[in-house]
Coordinates of C-alpha atoms in Angstrom, one line a residue:
X230 CA 0.0 0.0 0.0
X231 CA 1.3 3.4 -0.9
X232 CA 2.6 5.5 2.0
X233 CA 1.6 8.8 0.3
X234 CA 0.4 11.6 2.6
X235 CA -3.3 11.1 3.7
X236 CA -3.9 14.2 5.8
X237 CA -1.4 16.6 7.2
X238 CA -3.1 16.8 10.6
X239 CA -5.7 14.6 12.4
X240 CA -7.4 15.5 15.7
X241 CA -8.1 12.4 17.8
X242 CA -11.4 13.1 19.6
X243 CA -10.8 10.6 22.4
X244 CA -8.5 9.7 25.3
X245 CA -6.7 6.7 26.8
X246 CA -5.5 3.6 24.9
X247 CA -7.6 4.2 21.7
X248 CA -6.2 7.7 21.3
X249 CA -2.7 6.2 21.6
X250 CA -3.6 3.5 19.1
X251 CA -4.7 6.0 16.5
X252 CA -1.7 8.2 17.1
X253 CA 0.6 5.3 16.6
X254 CA -0.7 4.8 13.1
X255 CA -0.6 8.5 12.4
X256 CA 3.0 8.7 13.4
X257 CA 3.9 5.7 11.1
X258 CA 2.2 7.5 8.2
X259 CA 3.8 10.8 8.9
X260 CA 0.5 12.4 9.9
X261 CA 0.6 15.1 12.6
X262 CA -1.7 14.1 15.6
X263 CA -3.6 16.5 17.9
X264 CA -5.0 15.4 21.3
X265 CA -7.8 16.9 23.3
X266 CA -7.8 16.7 27.0
X267 CA -9.8 17.8 30.1
X268 CA -8.2 19.0 33.3
X269 CA -8.2 15.5 34.7
X270 CA -6.2 14.3 31.7
X271 CA -3.7 17.2 31.5
X272 CA -0.7 14.9 32.0
X273 CA -2.2 11.7 30.5
X274 CA -0.1 9.5 28.2
X275 CA -2.2 10.4 25.1
X276 CA -1.5 14.1 25.6
X277 CA 2.2 13.5 25.8
X278 CA 2.2 11.2 22.7
X279 CA 0.4 13.8 20.5
X280 CA 2.2 16.3 18.4
X281 CA -0.1 19.0 19.8
X282 CA -2.9 19.2 22.4
X283 CA -5.9 21.3 23.0
X284 CA -7.7 21.7 26.4
X285 CA -11.5 21.2 26.4
X286 CA -14.1 21.1 29.2
X287 CA -15.7 17.8 28.0
X288 CA -15.1 15.0 25.5
X289 CA -18.8 15.0 24.9
X290 CA -19.1 18.7 23.8
X291 CA -19.6 18.6 20.0
X292 CA -18.9 22.3 19.4
X293 CA -15.9 22.4 21.6
X294 CA -14.2 19.4 20.0
X295 CA -14.9 20.7 16.5
X296 CA -13.6 24.1 17.4
X297 CA -10.4 22.4 18.8
X298 CA -9.9 20.7 15.5
X299 CA -10.4 23.9 13.5
X300 CA -8.0 25.9 15.7
X301 CA -5.3 23.1 15.6
X302 CA -5.3 23.1 11.8
X303 CA -6.6 19.6 11.5
X304 CA -8.2 18.4 8.3
X305 CA -9.9 15.4 9.8
X306 CA -11.1 14.0 13.1
X307 CA -10.9 10.4 14.3
X308 CA -13.4 9.7 17.0
X309 CA -12.1 6.3 18.2
X310 CA -14.9 4.6 20.1
X311 CA -17.2 5.7 22.8
X312 CA -17.8 9.4 23.5
X313 CA -18.9 11.1 20.2
X314 CA -18.0 8.2 17.8
X315 CA -21.5 7.2 17.0
X316 CA -23.2 10.6 17.3
X317 CA -24.6 11.7 13.9
X318 CA -24.8 15.3 15.0
X319 CA -21.1 15.2 15.7
X320 CA -20.4 13.8 12.2
X321 CA -22.6 16.5 10.7
X322 CA -20.9 19.3 12.7
X323 CA -17.5 18.0 11.5
X324 CA -18.5 18.3 7.9
X325 CA -20.2 21.6 8.4
X326 CA -16.9 23.0 9.7
X327 CA -15.2 21.9 6.4
X328 CA -13.4 19.0 8.0
X329 CA -13.5 15.2 7.3
X330 CA -15.0 12.7 9.7
X331 CA -13.1 9.4 9.8
X332 CA -16.2 7.3 9.7
X333 CA -19.5 6.9 7.9
X334 CA -21.7 9.9 7.0
X335 CA -24.0 11.4 9.5
X336 CA -27.0 10.1 7.5
X337 CA -25.8 6.5 7.6
X338 CA -24.6 6.8 11.2
X339 CA -28.1 8.0 12.2
X340 CA -29.6 5.0 10.4
X341 CA -27.3 2.2 11.4
X342 CA -25.9 3.6 14.7
X343 CA -29.4 3.4 16.3
X344 CA -30.5 -0.2 17.1
X345 CA -34.1 0.5 16.3
X346 CA -33.5 2.0 12.9
X347 CA -30.9 -0.5 12.0
X348 CA -33.3 -3.3 12.9
X349 CA -35.8 -2.0 10.3
X350 CA -33.2 -1.7 7.6
X351 CA -32.0 -5.2 8.3
X352 CA -35.6 -6.5 7.9
X353 CA -35.9 -4.6 4.6
X354 CA -32.6 -6.2 3.5
X355 CA -33.9 -9.6 4.3
X356 CA -31.5 -10.2 7.3
X357 CA -33.1 -12.2 10.2
X358 CA -33.5 -10.1 13.4
X359 CA -34.3 -11.0 17.0
X360 CA -38.1 -11.1 17.6
X361 CA -39.5 -8.1 19.4
X362 CA -39.7 -8.5 23.2
X363 CA -43.4 -7.6 23.4
X364 CA -44.2 -10.2 20.9
X365 CA -41.9 -12.9 22.2
X366 CA -42.7 -12.5 25.9
X367 CA -40.2 -13.0 28.8
X368 CA -37.3 -13.2 29.3
X369 CA -36.9 -9.8 27.6
X370 CA -33.9 -7.6 26.9
X371 CA -34.3 -3.9 27.4
X372 CA -31.5 -2.0 25.7
X373 CA -30.6 1.6 24.7
X374 CA -31.4 2.3 21.0
X375 CA -28.5 4.7 20.8
X376 CA -26.0 2.9 22.9
X377 CA -23.4 0.1 23.2
X378 CA -20.8 -1.4 25.5
X379 CA -23.5 -3.0 27.8
X380 CA -24.7 0.4 29.1
X381 CA -28.4 1.0 29.3
X382 CA -29.2 -2.8 29.2
X383 CA -31.3 -4.9 31.5
X384 CA -32.6 -8.5 31.3
X385 CA -36.2 -8.7 32.5
X386 CA -37.6 -12.0 33.5
X387 CA -41.0 -11.0 34.9
X388 CA -43.6 -8.3 34.1
X389 CA -43.4 -6.9 37.6
X390 CA -39.7 -5.9 37.0
X391 CA -40.2 -4.3 33.6
X392 CA -41.0 -0.7 34.7
X393 CA -38.1 -0.5 37.1
X394 CA -35.7 -2.0 34.6
X395 CA -36.8 0.4 31.9
X396 CA -36.4 3.4 34.2
X397 CA -32.9 2.3 35.3
X398 CA -31.8 1.6 31.7
X399 CA -33.2 5.0 30.6
X400 CA -31.2 6.9 33.2
X401 CA -28.0 5.0 32.4
X402 CA -28.5 5.5 28.6
X403 CA -29.2 9.2 29.1
X404 CA -26.1 9.6 31.1
X405 CA -23.8 7.6 28.7
X406 CA -25.3 8.6 25.3
X407 CA -27.6 11.6 25.8
X408 CA -30.5 9.5 24.5
X409 CA -32.8 7.3 26.6
X410 CA -34.8 5.6 23.8
X411 CA -35.3 1.9 24.6
X412 CA -35.6 -1.2 22.4
X413 CA -37.3 -4.3 23.7
X414 CA -36.4 -7.7 22.3
X415 CA -36.5 -11.4 23.0
X416 CA -33.7 -12.4 25.3
X417 CA -31.8 -15.4 23.9
X418 CA -30.7 -17.5 26.9
X419 CA -27.9 -19.4 25.2
X420 CA -26.4 -17.3 22.5
X421 CA -23.0 -16.7 21.0
X422 CA -22.1 -13.1 20.0
X423 CA -20.6 -13.2 16.6
X424 CA -19.6 -10.0 14.7
X425 CA -18.2 -9.3 11.2
X426 CA -15.6 -6.6 10.5
X427 CA -16.3 -4.7 7.3
X428 CA -14.5 -2.0 5.3
X429 CA -16.2 0.1 2.7
X430 CA -14.9 2.9 0.5
X431 CA -16.5 5.8 -1.4
X432 CA -16.2 4.0 -4.7
X433 CA -18.7 1.2 -4.0
X434 CA -16.3 -1.5 -2.7
X435 CA -17.2 -3.4 0.4
X436 CA -15.2 -6.3 1.9
X437 CA -15.3 -8.3 5.2
X438 CA -12.3 -9.2 7.3
X439 CA -14.0 -12.4 8.7
X440 CA -15.6 -12.6 12.1
X441 CA -14.9 -12.3 15.9
X442 CA -16.5 -14.2 18.8
X443 CA -17.3 -11.9 21.7
X444 CA -19.5 -14.4 23.7
X445 CA -17.3 -14.2 26.8
X446 CA -19.1 -11.2 28.3
X447 CA -20.7 -10.1 31.5
X448 CA -23.9 -8.1 31.6
X449 CA -23.4 -7.4 27.9
X450 CA -19.9 -6.0 28.5
X451 CA -17.3 -8.0 26.5
X452 CA -14.5 -9.5 28.6
X453 CA -12.4 -11.7 26.2
X454 CA -12.8 -11.6 22.4
X455 CA -11.3 -13.9 19.8
X456 CA -11.0 -14.4 16.1
X457 CA -12.0 -16.3 14.1
X458 CA -15.1 -17.6 15.8
X459 CA -14.2 -21.1 17.1
X460 CA -17.7 -22.8 17.0
X461 CA -19.2 -21.9 13.7
X462 CA -19.1 -23.9 10.5
X463 CA -18.1 -22.7 7.1
X464 CA -21.8 -22.4 6.0
X465 CA -22.6 -20.1 8.9
X466 CA -19.4 -18.1 8.3
X467 CA -20.3 -17.6 4.6
X468 CA -23.9 -16.6 5.6
X469 CA -23.1 -14.0 8.2
X470 CA -20.1 -12.4 6.2
X471 CA -22.3 -12.2 3.1
X472 CA -25.1 -10.6 5.1
X473 CA -22.8 -8.1 6.6
X474 CA -21.4 -7.0 3.3
X475 CA -24.9 -6.9 1.7
X476 CA -26.2 -4.8 4.6
X477 CA -23.3 -2.3 4.4
X478 CA -23.8 -2.0 0.6
X479 CA -27.5 -1.6 1.0
X480 CA -27.2 1.5 3.2
X481 CA -24.2 3.0 1.4
X482 CA -21.9 2.5 4.3
X483 CA -18.3 3.9 4.2
X484 CA -15.2 3.4 6.4
X485 CA -14.8 0.6 9.0
X486 CA -17.9 -0.9 10.7
X487 CA -19.0 -4.0 12.5
X488 CA -22.2 -6.0 12.0
X489 CA -23.1 -8.0 15.0
X490 CA -25.1 -11.2 15.1
X491 CA -26.5 -13.3 17.9
X492 CA -26.2 -17.1 17.2
X493 CA -28.9 -19.0 19.1
X494 CA -27.0 -22.1 20.4
X495 CA -30.3 -24.0 20.9
X496 CA -31.5 -23.5 17.3
X497 CA -28.4 -22.6 15.3
X498 CA -30.1 -19.5 13.9
X499 CA -28.1 -16.3 13.5
X500 CA -30.0 -13.0 14.1
X501 CA -28.8 -9.5 13.2
X502 CA -28.3 -7.5 16.4
X503 CA -26.9 -4.1 15.4
X504 CA -24.2 -2.3 13.5
X505 CA -21.4 -0.4 15.2
X506 CA -20.6 2.6 13.0
X507 CA -17.0 3.0 14.3
X508 CA -13.9 1.1 15.2
X509 CA -14.5 -1.6 17.8
X510 CA -12.5 -2.1 21.1
X511 CA -11.7 -5.6 19.9
X512 CA -10.4 -4.6 16.5
X513 CA -6.8 -5.8 17.3
X514 CA -7.8 -9.5 17.1
X515 CA -8.9 -9.0 13.5
X516 CA -5.7 -7.2 12.7
X517 CA -3.7 -10.1 14.1
X518 CA -5.5 -12.8 12.2
X519 CA -6.0 -11.1 8.9
X520 CA -3.3 -10.5 6.3
X521 CA -3.2 -8.9 2.9
X522 CA -0.6 -8.8 0.1
X523 CA 1.6 -6.5 2.2
X524 CA 1.2 -8.4 5.5
X525 CA -0.6 -7.4 8.6
X526 CA -3.7 -5.2 8.1
X527 CA -3.9 -1.9 10.0
X528 CA -7.6 -1.0 10.3
X529 CA -6.8 2.6 11.4
X530 CA -4.7 3.1 8.3
X531 CA -7.5 1.9 6.1
X532 CA -9.9 4.2 7.9
X533 CA -7.7 7.2 7.2
X534 CA -7.2 6.3 3.6
X535 CA -10.9 5.7 3.0
X536 CA -11.7 9.0 4.7
X537 CA -9.2 10.7 2.4
X538 CA -11.2 9.4 -0.6
X539 CA -8.8 6.6 -1.6
X540 CA -10.2 3.4 -2.9
X541 CA -9.8 0.2 -0.9
X542 CA -6.3 -1.3 -1.6
X543 CA -7.7 -4.7 -0.8
X544 CA -10.1 -7.0 -2.6
X545 CA -12.0 -9.8 -0.8
X546 CA -9.7 -12.4 -2.3
X547 CA -6.7 -10.5 -0.9
X548 CA -7.7 -11.1 2.7
X549 CA -6.6 -14.4 4.2
X550 CA -6.8 -15.9 7.7
X551 CA -3.7 -16.8 9.7
X552 CA -4.0 -18.4 13.0
X553 CA -6.1 -17.4 16.0
X554 CA -6.1 -14.3 18.2
X555 CA -7.5 -13.4 21.6
X556 CA -7.9 -10.1 23.5
X557 CA -8.5 -9.6 27.2
X558 CA -9.8 -6.3 28.6
X559 CA -8.2 -5.1 31.8
X560 CA -10.6 -3.2 34.0
X561 CA -10.3 -1.2 37.2
X562 CA -12.8 -3.4 39.1
X563 CA -12.9 -6.0 41.9
X564 CA -14.1 -9.0 40.0
X565 CA -14.1 -11.2 43.1
X566 CA -15.9 -8.6 45.1
X567 CA -19.1 -7.9 43.1
X568 CA -17.4 -6.4 40.0
X569 CA -17.4 -3.0 41.6
X570 CA -15.4 -0.3 39.8
X571 CA -12.2 0.7 41.5
X572 CA -10.2 4.0 41.7
X573 CA -6.8 4.9 43.0
X574 CA -3.2 5.2 42.1
X575 CA -1.4 2.4 40.1
X576 CA 1.9 2.5 41.9
X577 CA 3.6 0.0 39.6
X578 CA 2.4 -1.2 36.2
X579 CA 4.1 -4.1 34.4
X580 CA 2.6 -5.2 31.1
X581 CA 3.6 -8.4 29.3
X582 CA 6.5 -8.2 26.9
X583 CA 5.5 -11.1 24.6
X584 CA 2.0 -9.8 23.7
X585 CA 0.5 -6.8 21.9
X586 CA -0.6 -4.3 24.6
X587 CA -2.9 -1.4 23.8
X588 CA -3.0 0.5 27.0
X589 CA -2.6 4.0 28.5
X590 CA -1.9 3.0 32.1
X591 CA 1.5 3.6 33.5
X592 CA 3.2 3.5 36.9
X593 CA 2.1 6.3 39.2
X594 CA -1.0 7.1 37.2
X595 CA -4.2 8.1 39.1
X596 CA -7.4 6.2 37.9
X597 CA -10.6 8.1 38.7
X598 CA -14.3 7.2 38.4
X599 CA -14.9 9.9 35.8
X600 CA -14.4 7.6 32.8
X601 CA -14.8 4.0 31.6
X602 CA -12.9 1.6 33.9
X603 CA -11.1 -0.1 31.0
X604 CA -7.3 0.4 31.5
X605 CA -6.0 -1.5 28.5
X606 CA -6.1 -4.6 26.3
X607 CA -3.8 -7.6 26.1
X608 CA -3.8 -9.3 22.7
X609 CA -2.1 -12.5 21.6
X610 CA -1.9 -14.7 18.5
X611 CA -1.1 -18.4 17.9
X612 CA -1.2 -20.8 15.1
X613 CA -4.4 -22.3 16.5
X614 CA -6.9 -21.5 19.3
X615 CA -5.3 -23.5 22.0
X616 CA -1.9 -22.0 21.3
X617 CA -3.5 -18.5 21.5
X618 CA -5.3 -19.4 24.8
X619 CA -2.0 -20.6 26.4
X620 CA -0.3 -17.4 25.2
X621 CA -3.1 -15.3 26.8
X622 CA -2.7 -17.1 30.1
X623 CA 1.1 -16.6 30.0
X624 CA 0.6 -12.9 29.1
X625 CA -1.8 -12.4 32.0
X626 CA 0.7 -14.1 34.3
X627 CA 3.2 -11.5 33.3
X628 CA 0.8 -8.6 34.0
X629 CA 1.1 -6.9 37.3
X630 CA -0.7 -3.7 38.6
X631 CA 0.2 -2.7 42.1
X632 CA -1.8 -0.1 44.2
X633 CA -5.0 -0.6 42.3
X634 CA -7.4 -3.6 42.2
X635 CA -8.0 -4.8 38.6
X636 CA -9.7 -7.8 37.0
X637 CA -6.4 -9.3 35.7
X638 CA -6.5 -12.3 38.1
X639 CA -10.1 -12.9 37.1
X640 CA -9.2 -12.8 33.4
X641 CA -6.4 -15.3 34.0
X642 CA -8.7 -17.7 35.9
X643 CA -11.3 -17.3 33.1
X644 CA -8.8 -18.0 30.3
X645 CA -7.5 -21.1 32.2
X646 CA -11.0 -22.4 32.9
X647 CA -12.3 -25.7 31.4
X648 CA -15.4 -23.8 30.0
X649 CA -13.3 -21.3 28.1
X650 CA -10.9 -23.9 27.0
X651 CA -13.7 -26.1 25.6
X652 CA -15.6 -23.1 24.0
X653 CA -18.8 -23.8 26.0
X654 CA -19.3 -20.3 27.3
X655 CA -22.3 -18.4 25.9
X656 CA -23.3 -14.7 26.4
X657 CA -25.1 -15.4 29.7
X658 CA -22.6 -17.8 31.3
X659 CA -20.6 -15.2 33.2
X660 CA -23.8 -13.7 34.7
X661 CA -24.2 -16.8 36.8
X662 CA -20.9 -18.6 36.9
X663 CA -18.7 -18.1 39.9
X664 CA -15.0 -18.4 39.4
X665 CA -13.1 -19.2 42.6
X666 CA -10.9 -16.4 44.0
X667 CA -7.3 -17.4 43.5
X668 CA -5.7 -19.1 46.5
X669 CA -3.8 -16.7 48.8
X670 CA -1.5 -19.2 50.5
X671 CA 1.3 -19.1 48.0
X672 CA 1.3 -15.3 47.6
X673 CA 1.1 -15.0 51.4
X674 CA 4.2 -17.2 51.8
X675 CA 6.0 -15.1 49.2
X676 CA 5.0 -11.9 51.0
X677 CA 6.3 -13.3 54.3
X678 CA 9.6 -14.3 52.7
X679 CA 9.9 -10.8 51.2
X680 CA 9.2 -9.1 54.5
X681 CA 11.7 -11.3 56.3
X682 CA 14.4 -10.4 53.8
X683 CA 13.6 -6.7 54.2
X684 CA 13.7 -7.0 57.9
X685 CA 17.0 -8.8 57.9
X686 CA 18.5 -5.8 55.9
X687 CA 16.7 -3.0 57.7
X688 CA 15.2 -4.3 60.9
X689 CA 11.8 -3.5 59.4
X690 CA 8.9 -3.1 61.8
X691 CA 7.0 -6.1 60.3
X692 CA 9.6 -8.5 61.6
X693 CA 10.5 -9.5 65.2
X694 CA 13.6 -11.7 65.2
X695 CA 14.5 -11.8 68.9
X696 CA 18.0 -11.7 70.5
X697 CA 21.1 -12.6 68.5
X698 CA 24.8 -12.2 69.1
X699 CA 27.0 -12.0 66.0
X700 CA 25.2 -14.8 64.2
X701 CA 22.7 -14.8 61.3
X702 CA 19.0 -14.9 62.2
X703 CA 17.6 -18.4 62.0
X704 CA 14.0 -17.3 61.9
X705 CA 11.9 -14.2 61.7
X706 CA 8.4 -13.8 62.9
X707 CA 6.3 -11.8 60.4
X708 CA 3.0 -10.2 61.3
X709 CA 0.7 -9.8 58.2
X710 CA -2.9 -10.8 58.2
X711 CA -1.7 -13.7 60.4
X712 CA 1.5 -14.5 62.2
X713 CA 4.0 -16.5 60.2
X714 CA 7.5 -17.8 61.0
X715 CA 10.1 -17.5 58.3
X716 CA 13.2 -19.7 58.5
X717 CA 15.4 -18.5 55.7
X718 CA 18.1 -21.0 56.5
X719 CA 15.7 -24.0 56.3
X720 CA 13.8 -22.4 53.5
X721 CA 10.4 -22.5 55.1
X722 CA 7.4 -20.3 56.0
X723 CA 4.9 -21.7 58.4
X724 CA 1.8 -20.7 60.4
X725 CA -0.2 -22.6 63.0
X726 CA -1.6 -24.9 60.4
X727 CA 0.9 -25.7 57.7
X728 CA 4.4 -25.2 56.4
X729 CA 5.5 -24.0 52.9
X730 CA 8.9 -24.8 51.4
X731 CA 10.1 -21.5 49.8
X732 CA 13.2 -20.9 47.6
X733 CA 14.1 -17.6 45.9
X734 CA 15.2 -18.4 42.3
X735 CA 15.8 -14.9 41.0
X736 CA 14.9 -11.3 41.6
X737 CA 14.7 -8.2 39.4
X738 CA 13.5 -5.2 41.3
X739 CA 9.9 -5.8 42.3
X740 CA 9.8 -9.1 40.4
X741 CA 10.6 -12.2 42.3
X742 CA 10.8 -15.7 40.9
X743 CA 10.1 -18.1 43.8
X744 CA 9.6 -21.8 44.2
X745 CA 6.7 -22.5 46.7
X746 CA 6.3 -26.2 47.5
X747 CA 8.0 -27.0 44.2
X748 CA 5.8 -24.7 42.1
X749 CA 7.5 -21.9 40.3
X750 CA 5.8 -18.5 41.1
X751 CA 6.4 -15.2 39.4
X752 CA 5.4 -12.5 41.9
X753 CA 5.5 -8.8 41.8
X754 CA 5.9 -7.4 45.3
X755 CA 6.0 -4.0 47.0
X756 CA 6.1 -3.0 50.7
X757 CA 3.3 -0.8 51.9
X758 CA 3.3 1.5 54.9
X759 CA 1.0 -1.0 56.7
X760 CA 1.7 -4.3 55.0
X761 CA 2.9 -5.9 51.8
X762 CA 1.3 -6.2 48.3
X763 CA 1.8 -9.2 46.0
X764 CA 0.6 -9.9 42.5
X765 CA 0.6 -13.5 41.3
X766 CA -1.1 -14.8 38.2
X767 CA -2.4 -11.2 37.7
X768 CA -4.3 -11.2 41.1
X769 CA -3.5 -8.5 43.6
X770 CA -3.2 -9.7 47.3
X771 CA -2.8 -7.2 50.1
X772 CA -1.6 -8.6 53.4
X773 CA -1.6 -6.5 56.6
X774 CA -2.4 -6.9 60.3
X775 CA -6.0 -6.0 61.1
X776 CA -5.1 -3.2 63.4
X777 CA -3.0 -1.5 60.7
X778 CA -5.6 -1.7 57.9
X779 CA -6.9 1.8 58.5
X780 CA -10.4 0.7 57.7
X781 CA -13.5 2.9 58.3
X782 CA -15.3 2.7 61.6
X783 CA -17.4 -0.4 62.1
X784 CA -21.1 0.0 61.1
X785 CA -24.2 -1.9 61.9
X786 CA -26.1 -4.2 59.6
X787 CA -28.6 -1.4 58.8
X788 CA -25.9 1.1 57.7
X789 CA -25.7 1.4 53.9
X790 CA -22.4 2.9 52.8
X791 CA -20.9 3.7 49.4
X792 CA -19.4 0.5 48.0
X793 CA -17.2 2.6 45.7
X794 CA -16.4 6.3 45.0
X795 CA -19.0 7.9 42.7
X796 CA -21.9 10.2 42.3
X797 CA -25.3 9.9 44.0
X798 CA -27.9 9.9 41.1
X799 CA -31.1 9.8 43.1
X800 CA -32.5 9.3 46.6
X801 CA -35.9 7.6 46.7
X802 CA -36.6 7.5 50.5
X803 CA -36.9 10.0 53.3
X804 CA -36.4 9.7 57.1
X805 CA -39.4 7.8 58.6
X806 CA -40.3 5.8 55.4
X807 CA -41.0 2.2 55.8
X808 CA -39.1 -0.1 53.5
X809 CA -38.9 -3.8 52.7
X810 CA -35.8 -5.9 52.1
X811 CA -34.5 -5.2 48.6
X812 CA -36.3 -1.9 48.1
X813 CA -34.2 0.6 46.2
X814 CA -33.1 3.5 48.5
X815 CA -31.1 5.3 45.9
X816 CA -28.6 4.9 43.1
X817 CA -24.9 5.5 42.7
X818 CA -23.0 6.0 39.5
X819 CA -19.3 5.3 39.0
X820 CA -17.4 4.9 35.6
X821 CA -20.8 5.4 33.8
X822 CA -22.4 2.4 35.4
X823 CA -25.3 2.5 37.8
X824 CA -25.6 0.6 41.1
X825 CA -28.8 0.3 43.1
X826 CA -28.5 0.7 46.9
X827 CA -31.1 -1.5 48.5
X828 CA -32.5 -2.1 52.0
X829 CA -30.9 -5.1 53.7
X830 CA -34.1 -6.0 55.6
X831 CA -37.6 -4.7 56.4
X832 CA -37.4 -1.6 58.5
X833 CA -37.7 2.2 58.8
X834 CA -35.4 4.8 57.3
X835 CA -33.6 6.4 60.3
X836 CA -31.1 8.6 58.4
X837 CA -30.5 9.8 54.9
X838 CA -27.0 11.3 54.3
X839 CA -27.0 10.9 50.5
X840 CA -27.8 14.0 48.4
X841 CA -28.6 13.7 44.7
X842 CA -25.7 15.0 42.6
X843 CA -23.1 14.7 45.5
X844 CA -19.7 13.1 45.1
X845 CA -19.1 10.4 47.7
X846 CA -16.0 8.5 48.7
X847 CA -15.8 4.7 49.3
X848 CA -17.5 3.7 52.6
X849 CA -19.2 7.1 53.0
X850 CA -22.4 6.6 55.1
X851 CA -25.5 7.0 52.9
X852 CA -28.5 5.5 54.7
X853 CA -29.4 3.9 58.0
X854 CA -32.2 1.4 58.3
X855 CA -33.7 0.4 61.7
X856 CA -35.3 -3.0 61.8
X857 CA -39.0 -3.1 62.1
X858 CA -39.5 -5.6 64.9
X859 CA -43.2 -6.0 64.1
X860 CA -42.4 -7.4 60.7
X861 CA -39.8 -9.9 61.8
X862 CA -40.8 -13.6 62.1
X863 CA -41.6 -14.8 65.6
X864 CA -38.8 -16.6 67.4
X865 CA -39.3 -20.3 67.0
X866 CA -38.7 -20.8 70.8
X867 CA -41.9 -18.9 71.5
X868 CA -44.1 -21.2 69.5
X869 CA -47.3 -22.8 71.0
X870 CA -45.8 -26.3 71.2
X871 CA -47.8 -29.4 71.1

């Protein structure tokens, strides 16, 4: 493909890893890149990586972003994904300003970017669609017509829950997309999410770059994606890729897009779901498994060339498959603690060396709740699926983020699970499956060994090694979340119940390679003011004595506190109200996701500290419920007897 100049300057209307991804291609092509940033992102990696940067108040302000492009001398804007990427009014404003939108036209975006309009177009084009919810009955899927990424979606299984689910989805959709229009469809219980990547130019050429499987998702938010789809046959592949190309041609689509299908595992039928009129988060797996005459295909480069009016440099016969690729999304969330979003400072970040990493997280960076919790993506390729899966497990083993809780350990456990290995996971599996939290014994032994070594060098306060006279210490008592005795001469760590054989193999800064009971462990370790932190297999473990944890004051069972830092969206009760167990007291938003705060039992509202619109910290008191004794079941010991 010719490396002729496409645009002189492109403004990237996004942040984080996708902004860096686009800038990387711009730099390779000799295109000047311009970043936009808010005050929170003033020192973010994407700002430093750009050739120029313009401050804005909000990434969602159409006029402000377009004005930034004009003032920077850009000829085109690349929206990435999220934010304004699927807003037709943004695409129109870009063109009205005399600039080029790297994406489809506003008219096509308005048609295909909305799930309700796209559904009708698919029907007109003869593409099968999921039956309407009101026609198919329950279970039903309520989803935002203008949205994506799992936001504004609810599964409703009974008519009594429909109104509340629609109201919650509307609020979430309005916050994320500025549009609360809902679409109701049949919910397919056992489905596989298959999507087809397409490219279309302004000269009538449309091609597909095969398909991806995004079935490993939780609450409609993708977790691990792979390409090609491992469970479909050639007939299904031919059917969905042909339908995607025909649909794109039917509406006059241009640039990169994704046509999504739901494959009903029970019937084998594939239904059109929606079209994403932008680059997808998971586009790297397609890049890794598709090759053209010149080698690896760069989707961002094709986007820029199409936007500049160039014809597609690839024909359908030029695209060939090579191997299998997988991508894991790393989020700031506590996957083993209710999947709650997390915030804080990533003290140390270590990404794997033998994988493609699209990320914007670096050591010392502060992660807030203001934006989406995704921190980065780890992408691998192998000659076949199992090779790719093993490479993904190894890459997650080599990933360590200290100071901030992430889902990396959960991803590793998921990629190593029998269900993922055997391709039996459908779109609903993660909503009910419970993966066991990684065992802490091995990491605890490593932590104790690390503390003992530190204590031997510096008489650290964690250790208590007793009296000695001119001789090496035989053992060190380490106080973490429990008392452990470390004997570095014998190579053991023990507590009251068991003993671990520990041998240090190698160390490189924070990285330790340790044999624990004959098993080789790669651990990333750092001392904390009140304990020690260890990451093993991607999972972060924090060990500290209870009296040094600095936790908030103990509260009663009726005290409802903020489970994460965020914004109070609404308060539905007042002091003196009577509530039943499970009643929604209010809602909290963090990282664009909504969490209902519910009554733990029947009772009366005693205090309301939450104020709509207020920012709250983790563990901040919000409500207090006093048990209503008159509504509690009678004590069995007071029964009438026989």
